[in-house]
mmCIF file of C-alpha atoms in Angstrom:
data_model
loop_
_atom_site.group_PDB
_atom_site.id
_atom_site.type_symbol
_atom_site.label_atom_id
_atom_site.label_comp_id
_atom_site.label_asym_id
_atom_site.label_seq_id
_atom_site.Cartn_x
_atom_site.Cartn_y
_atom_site.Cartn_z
ATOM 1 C CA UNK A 1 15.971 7.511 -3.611
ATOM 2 C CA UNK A 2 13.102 7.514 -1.599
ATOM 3 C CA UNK A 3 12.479 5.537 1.834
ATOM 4 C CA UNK A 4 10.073 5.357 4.805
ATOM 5 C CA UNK A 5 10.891 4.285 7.829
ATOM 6 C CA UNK A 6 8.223 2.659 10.680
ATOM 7 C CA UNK A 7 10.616 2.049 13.560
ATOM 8 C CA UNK A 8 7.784 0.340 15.507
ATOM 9 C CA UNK A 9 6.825 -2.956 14.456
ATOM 10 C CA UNK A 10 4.115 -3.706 16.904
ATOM 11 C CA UNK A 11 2.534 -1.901 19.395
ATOM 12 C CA UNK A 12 0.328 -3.017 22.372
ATOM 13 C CA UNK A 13 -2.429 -0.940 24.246
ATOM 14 C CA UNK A 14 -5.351 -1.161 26.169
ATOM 15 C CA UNK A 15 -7.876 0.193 25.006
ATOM 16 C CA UNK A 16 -8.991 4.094 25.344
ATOM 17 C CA UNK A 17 -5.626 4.609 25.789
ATOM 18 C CA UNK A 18 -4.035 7.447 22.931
ATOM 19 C CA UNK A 19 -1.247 5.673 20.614
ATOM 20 C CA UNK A 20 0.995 7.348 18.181
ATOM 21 C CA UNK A 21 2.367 5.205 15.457
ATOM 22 C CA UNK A 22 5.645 7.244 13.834
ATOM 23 C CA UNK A 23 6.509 7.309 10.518
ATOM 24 C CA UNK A 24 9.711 9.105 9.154
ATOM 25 C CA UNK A 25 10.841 9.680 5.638
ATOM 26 C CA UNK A 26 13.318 10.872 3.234
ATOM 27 C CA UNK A 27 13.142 12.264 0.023
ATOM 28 C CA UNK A 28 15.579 14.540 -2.050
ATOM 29 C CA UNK A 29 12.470 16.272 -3.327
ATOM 30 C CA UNK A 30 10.857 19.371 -2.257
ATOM 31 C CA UNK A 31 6.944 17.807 -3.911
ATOM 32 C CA UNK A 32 5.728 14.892 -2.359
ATOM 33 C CA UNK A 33 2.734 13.137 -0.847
ATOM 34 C CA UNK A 34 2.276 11.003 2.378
ATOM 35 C CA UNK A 35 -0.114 8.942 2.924
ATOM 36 C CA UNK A 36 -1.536 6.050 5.389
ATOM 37 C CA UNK A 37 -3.073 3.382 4.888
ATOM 38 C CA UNK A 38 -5.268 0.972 7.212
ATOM 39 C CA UNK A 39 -4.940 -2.910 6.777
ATOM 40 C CA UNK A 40 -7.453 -4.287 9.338
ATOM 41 C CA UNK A 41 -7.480 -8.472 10.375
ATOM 42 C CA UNK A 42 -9.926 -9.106 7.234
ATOM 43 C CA UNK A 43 -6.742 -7.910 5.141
ATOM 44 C CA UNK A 44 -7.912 -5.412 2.876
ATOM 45 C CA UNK A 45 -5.861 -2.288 2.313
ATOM 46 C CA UNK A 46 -7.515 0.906 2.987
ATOM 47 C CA UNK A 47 -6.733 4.674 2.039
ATOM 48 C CA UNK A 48 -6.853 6.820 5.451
ATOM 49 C CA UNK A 49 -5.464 10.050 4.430
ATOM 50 C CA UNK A 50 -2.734 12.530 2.024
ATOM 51 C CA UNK A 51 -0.252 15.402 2.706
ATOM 52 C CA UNK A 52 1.106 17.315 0.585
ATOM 53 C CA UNK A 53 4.619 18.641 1.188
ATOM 54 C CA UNK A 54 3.860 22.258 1.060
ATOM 55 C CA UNK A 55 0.729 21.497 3.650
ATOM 56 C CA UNK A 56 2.146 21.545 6.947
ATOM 57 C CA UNK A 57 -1.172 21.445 9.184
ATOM 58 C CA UNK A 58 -2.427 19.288 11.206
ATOM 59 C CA UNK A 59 -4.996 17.020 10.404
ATOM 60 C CA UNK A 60 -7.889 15.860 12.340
ATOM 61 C CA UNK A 61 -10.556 13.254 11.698
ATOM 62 C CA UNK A 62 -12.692 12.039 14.621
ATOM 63 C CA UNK A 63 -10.420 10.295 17.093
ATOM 64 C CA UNK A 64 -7.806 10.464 14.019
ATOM 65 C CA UNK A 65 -5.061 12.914 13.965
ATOM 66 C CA UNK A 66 -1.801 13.239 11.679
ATOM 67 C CA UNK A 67 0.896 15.216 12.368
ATOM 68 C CA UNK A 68 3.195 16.277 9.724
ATOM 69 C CA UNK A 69 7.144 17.839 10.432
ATOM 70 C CA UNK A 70 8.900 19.091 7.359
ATOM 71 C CA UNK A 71 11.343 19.738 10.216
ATOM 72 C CA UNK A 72 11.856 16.349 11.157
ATOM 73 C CA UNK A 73 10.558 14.283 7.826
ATOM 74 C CA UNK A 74 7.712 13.129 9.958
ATOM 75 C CA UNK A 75 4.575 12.186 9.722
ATOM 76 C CA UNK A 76 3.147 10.278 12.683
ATOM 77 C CA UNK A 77 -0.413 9.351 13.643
ATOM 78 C CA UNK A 78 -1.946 9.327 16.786
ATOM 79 C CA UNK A 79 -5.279 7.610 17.938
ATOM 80 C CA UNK A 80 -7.225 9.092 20.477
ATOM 81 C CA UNK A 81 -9.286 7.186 22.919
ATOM 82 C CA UNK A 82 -8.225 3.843 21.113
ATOM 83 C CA UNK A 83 -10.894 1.028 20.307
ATOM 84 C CA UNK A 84 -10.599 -2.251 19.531
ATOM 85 C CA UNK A 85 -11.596 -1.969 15.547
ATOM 86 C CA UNK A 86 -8.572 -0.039 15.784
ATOM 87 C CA UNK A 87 -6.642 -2.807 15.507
ATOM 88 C CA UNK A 88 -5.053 -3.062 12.556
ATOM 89 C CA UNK A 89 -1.541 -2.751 10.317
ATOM 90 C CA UNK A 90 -0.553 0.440 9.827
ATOM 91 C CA UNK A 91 1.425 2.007 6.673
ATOM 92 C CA UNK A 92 2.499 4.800 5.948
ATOM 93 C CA UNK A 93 3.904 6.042 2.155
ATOM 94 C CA UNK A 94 5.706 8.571 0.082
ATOM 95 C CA UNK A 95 5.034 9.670 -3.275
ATOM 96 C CA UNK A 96 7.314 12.435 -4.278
ATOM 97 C CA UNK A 97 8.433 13.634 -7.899
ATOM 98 C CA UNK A 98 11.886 11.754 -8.325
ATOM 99 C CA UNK A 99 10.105 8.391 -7.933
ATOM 100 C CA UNK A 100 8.870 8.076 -11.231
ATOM 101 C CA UNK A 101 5.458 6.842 -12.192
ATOM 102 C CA UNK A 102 5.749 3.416 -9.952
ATOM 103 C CA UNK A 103 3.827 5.400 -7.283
ATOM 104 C CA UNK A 104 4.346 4.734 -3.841
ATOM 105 C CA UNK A 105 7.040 3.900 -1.592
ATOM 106 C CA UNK A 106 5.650 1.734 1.681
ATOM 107 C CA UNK A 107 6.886 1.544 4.967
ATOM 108 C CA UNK A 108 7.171 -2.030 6.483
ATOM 109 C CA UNK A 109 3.933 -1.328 8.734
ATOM 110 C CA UNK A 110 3.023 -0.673 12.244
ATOM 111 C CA UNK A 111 0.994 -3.667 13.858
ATOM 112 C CA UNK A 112 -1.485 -1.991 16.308
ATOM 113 C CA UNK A 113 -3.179 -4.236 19.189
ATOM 114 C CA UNK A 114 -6.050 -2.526 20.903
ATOM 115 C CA UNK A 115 -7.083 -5.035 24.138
ATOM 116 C CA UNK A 116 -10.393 -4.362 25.735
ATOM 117 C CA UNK B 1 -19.328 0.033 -6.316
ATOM 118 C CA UNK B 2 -16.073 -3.132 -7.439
ATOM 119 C CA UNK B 3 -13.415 -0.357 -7.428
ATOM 120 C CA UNK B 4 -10.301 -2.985 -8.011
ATOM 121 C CA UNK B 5 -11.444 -6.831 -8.456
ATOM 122 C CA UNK B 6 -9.229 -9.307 -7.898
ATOM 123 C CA UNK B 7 -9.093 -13.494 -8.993
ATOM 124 C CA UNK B 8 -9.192 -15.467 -7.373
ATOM 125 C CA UNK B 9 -9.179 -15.387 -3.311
ATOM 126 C CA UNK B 10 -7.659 -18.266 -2.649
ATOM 127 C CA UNK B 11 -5.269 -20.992 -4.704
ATOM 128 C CA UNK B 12 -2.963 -23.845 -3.913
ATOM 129 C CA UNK B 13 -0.365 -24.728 -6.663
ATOM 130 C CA UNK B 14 2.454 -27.050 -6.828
ATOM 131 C CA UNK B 15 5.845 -26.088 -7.500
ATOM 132 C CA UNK B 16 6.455 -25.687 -11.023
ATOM 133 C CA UNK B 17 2.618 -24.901 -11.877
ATOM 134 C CA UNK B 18 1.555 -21.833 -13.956
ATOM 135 C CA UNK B 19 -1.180 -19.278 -12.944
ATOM 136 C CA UNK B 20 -2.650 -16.150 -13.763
ATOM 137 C CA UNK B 21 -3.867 -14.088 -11.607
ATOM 138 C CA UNK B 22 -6.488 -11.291 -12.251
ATOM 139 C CA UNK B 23 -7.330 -7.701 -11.803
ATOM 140 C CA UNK B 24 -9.766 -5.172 -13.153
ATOM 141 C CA UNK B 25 -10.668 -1.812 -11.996
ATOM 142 C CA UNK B 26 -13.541 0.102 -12.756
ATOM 143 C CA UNK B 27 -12.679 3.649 -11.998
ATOM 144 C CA UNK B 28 -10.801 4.327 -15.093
ATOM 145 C CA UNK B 29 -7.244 4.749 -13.359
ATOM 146 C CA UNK B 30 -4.438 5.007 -15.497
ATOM 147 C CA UNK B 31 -1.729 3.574 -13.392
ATOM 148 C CA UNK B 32 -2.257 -0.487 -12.058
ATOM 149 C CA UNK B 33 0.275 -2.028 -9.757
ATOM 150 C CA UNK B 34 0.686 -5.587 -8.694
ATOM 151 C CA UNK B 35 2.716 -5.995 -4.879
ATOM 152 C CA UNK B 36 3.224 -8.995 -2.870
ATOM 153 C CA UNK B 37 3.088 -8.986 1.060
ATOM 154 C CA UNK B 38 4.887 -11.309 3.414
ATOM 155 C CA UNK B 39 5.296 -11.046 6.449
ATOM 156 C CA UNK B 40 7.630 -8.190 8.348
ATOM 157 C CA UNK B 41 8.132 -7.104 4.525
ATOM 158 C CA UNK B 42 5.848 -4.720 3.770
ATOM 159 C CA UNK B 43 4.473 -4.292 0.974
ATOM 160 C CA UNK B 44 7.219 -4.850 -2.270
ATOM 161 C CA UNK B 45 5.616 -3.492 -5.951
ATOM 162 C CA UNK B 46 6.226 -6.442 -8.268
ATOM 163 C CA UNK B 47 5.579 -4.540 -11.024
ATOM 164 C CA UNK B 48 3.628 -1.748 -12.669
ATOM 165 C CA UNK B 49 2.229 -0.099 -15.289
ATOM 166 C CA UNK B 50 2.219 3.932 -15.624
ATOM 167 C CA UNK B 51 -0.373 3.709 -18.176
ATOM 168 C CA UNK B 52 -2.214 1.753 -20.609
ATOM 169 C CA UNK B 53 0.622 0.102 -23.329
ATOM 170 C CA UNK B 54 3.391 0.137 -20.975
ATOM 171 C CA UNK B 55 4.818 -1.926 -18.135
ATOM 172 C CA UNK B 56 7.446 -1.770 -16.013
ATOM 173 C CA UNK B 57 9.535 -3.942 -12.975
ATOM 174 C CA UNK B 58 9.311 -2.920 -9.758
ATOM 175 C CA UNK B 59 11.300 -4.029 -6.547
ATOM 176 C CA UNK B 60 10.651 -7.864 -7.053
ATOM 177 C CA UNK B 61 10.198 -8.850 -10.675
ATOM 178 C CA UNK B 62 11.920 -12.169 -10.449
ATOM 179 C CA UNK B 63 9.572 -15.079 -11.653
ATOM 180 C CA UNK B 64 6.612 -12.706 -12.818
ATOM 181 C CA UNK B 65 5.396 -11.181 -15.438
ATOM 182 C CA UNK B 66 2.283 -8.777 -16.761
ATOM 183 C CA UNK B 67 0.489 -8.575 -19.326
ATOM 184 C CA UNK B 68 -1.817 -4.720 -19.152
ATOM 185 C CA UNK B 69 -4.538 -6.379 -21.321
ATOM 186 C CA UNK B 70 -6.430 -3.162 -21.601
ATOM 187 C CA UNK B 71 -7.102 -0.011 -19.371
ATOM 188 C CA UNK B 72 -9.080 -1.771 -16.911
ATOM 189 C CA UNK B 73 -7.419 -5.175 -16.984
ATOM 190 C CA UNK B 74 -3.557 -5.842 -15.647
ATOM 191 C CA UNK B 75 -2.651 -9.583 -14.759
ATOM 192 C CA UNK B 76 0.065 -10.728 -12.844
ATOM 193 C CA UNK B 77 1.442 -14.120 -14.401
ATOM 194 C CA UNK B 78 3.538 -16.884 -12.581
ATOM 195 C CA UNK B 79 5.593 -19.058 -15.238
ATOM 196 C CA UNK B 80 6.823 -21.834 -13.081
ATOM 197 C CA UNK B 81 5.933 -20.931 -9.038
ATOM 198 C CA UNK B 82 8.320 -21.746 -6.261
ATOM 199 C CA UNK B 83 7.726 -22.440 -2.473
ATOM 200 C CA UNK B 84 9.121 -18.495 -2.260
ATOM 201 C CA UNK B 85 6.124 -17.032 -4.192
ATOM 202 C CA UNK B 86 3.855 -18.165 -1.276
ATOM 203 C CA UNK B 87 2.296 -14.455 -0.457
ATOM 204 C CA UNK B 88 -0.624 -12.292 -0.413
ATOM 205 C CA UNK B 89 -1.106 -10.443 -3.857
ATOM 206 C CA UNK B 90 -2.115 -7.199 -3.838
ATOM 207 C CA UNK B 91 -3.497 -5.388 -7.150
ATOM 208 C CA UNK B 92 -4.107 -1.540 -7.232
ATOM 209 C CA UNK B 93 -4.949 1.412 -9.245
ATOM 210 C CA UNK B 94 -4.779 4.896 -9.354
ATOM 211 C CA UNK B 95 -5.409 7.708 -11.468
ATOM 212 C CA UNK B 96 -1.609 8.333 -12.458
ATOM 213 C CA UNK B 97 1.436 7.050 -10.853
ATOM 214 C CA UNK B 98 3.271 10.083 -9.282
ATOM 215 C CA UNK B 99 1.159 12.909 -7.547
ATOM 216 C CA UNK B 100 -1.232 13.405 -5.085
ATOM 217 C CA UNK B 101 -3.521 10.288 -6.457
ATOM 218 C CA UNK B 102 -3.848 7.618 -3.720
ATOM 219 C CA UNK B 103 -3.966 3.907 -4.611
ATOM 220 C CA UNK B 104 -6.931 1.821 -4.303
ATOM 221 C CA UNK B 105 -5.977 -1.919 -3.672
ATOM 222 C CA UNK B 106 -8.120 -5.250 -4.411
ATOM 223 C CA UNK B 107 -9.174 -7.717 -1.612
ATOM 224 C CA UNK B 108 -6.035 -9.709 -2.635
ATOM 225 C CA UNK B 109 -5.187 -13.162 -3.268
ATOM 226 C CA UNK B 110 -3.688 -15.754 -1.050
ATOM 227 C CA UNK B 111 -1.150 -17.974 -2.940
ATOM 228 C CA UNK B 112 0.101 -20.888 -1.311
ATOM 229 C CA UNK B 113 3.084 -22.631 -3.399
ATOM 230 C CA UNK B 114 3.721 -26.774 -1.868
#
């Protein structure tokens, strides 16, 4: 079975502040992808980024980084220098190889508030 | 560029109506999905389909069903709706189920069940 786990339901910061959201999974399988997704206030569902297990760098995008743990099971975000179209839901998924063909398996999401 | 289209936006029903709702996708995915999201849920995958001829529950199949009309087309189909099927609907595609292929999800529709 496969699960991901976003302890942090909501989180709260002004704005330029950094904010990591966490995201921790498990997986019996040694191939799988992560994955977050952005879901801002006009509710669409958008594709942010993919790991693959055997990739263990970090990633960084702009203000965007991702940090990914094999170590751990982790694969946590951070925002640098937040702004307020940063505010969104946050999820974070697993595909790996022993959950068939129904694709991914979603966290519950992180709600991020950025206040100016 | 549609990517995944979903119908309608918006509907009201009254308990113990039928609906259908609708999704196409234009990027010639194999693998459509159909989730609902409420609130401190998540997103829960209602069901799928792997590929074009096949179909399969997910998580929450209770009081749905699918029809994968064609490669492009999968609808989502409530029989007889309850109060509990009030959600946001989510349709999405991507190229195959299981891999490195991310899924790209429709605007969504907002069901409200009196």
């Amino acid at each position: 079975a496969q699960k991901v786990t976003q302890a942090q339901t909501e989180i709260s910061v002004v704005e330029k502040e950094d904010v990591t959201l966490d995201c921790v999974y498990e997986t019996r399988d040694t191939t799988y992808y992560l994955f977050w997704y952005k879901q801002p206030p006009s509710g669409e569902l958008v594709f942010l980024i993919r790991r693959n297990s055997f990739d263990e760098q970090n990633e960084i995008s702009g203000r965007y980084s991702w940090n990914f743990q094999k170590s751990t099971s982790s694969f946590n975000f951070t925002i640098t220098a937040s702004q307020v179209v940063d505010s969104a839901v946050y999820f974070c998924a697993l595909n790996s190889s022993g959950g068939g063909a129904d694709g991914l398996t979603f966290g519950k999401g992180t709600h991020l508030i950025i206040q100016p | 560029n549609a990517g995944v289209t979903q119908t309608p936006k918006f509907q009201v029903l009254k308990t113990g109506q039928s609906m259908t709702l609708q999704c196409a996708q234009d990027m010639n995915h194999n693998s459509m999905y159909w989730y609902r999201q409420d609130p401190g849920m998540g997103l829960r995958l209602i069901y799928y389909s792997a590929s074009e001829g096949t179909t399969d529950k997910g998580e929450v199949p209770n009081g749905y069903n699918v029809s994968r009309l064609n490669k492009r087309e999968f609808s989502l189909r409530l029989e007889s709706a309850a109060p509990s099927q009030t959600s946001v609907y989510f349709c999405a595609s991507s190229t195959y189920g299981w891999g490195k292929w991310p899924q790209h999800f429709g605007d969504g529709t907002r069901l409200s069940i009196l």
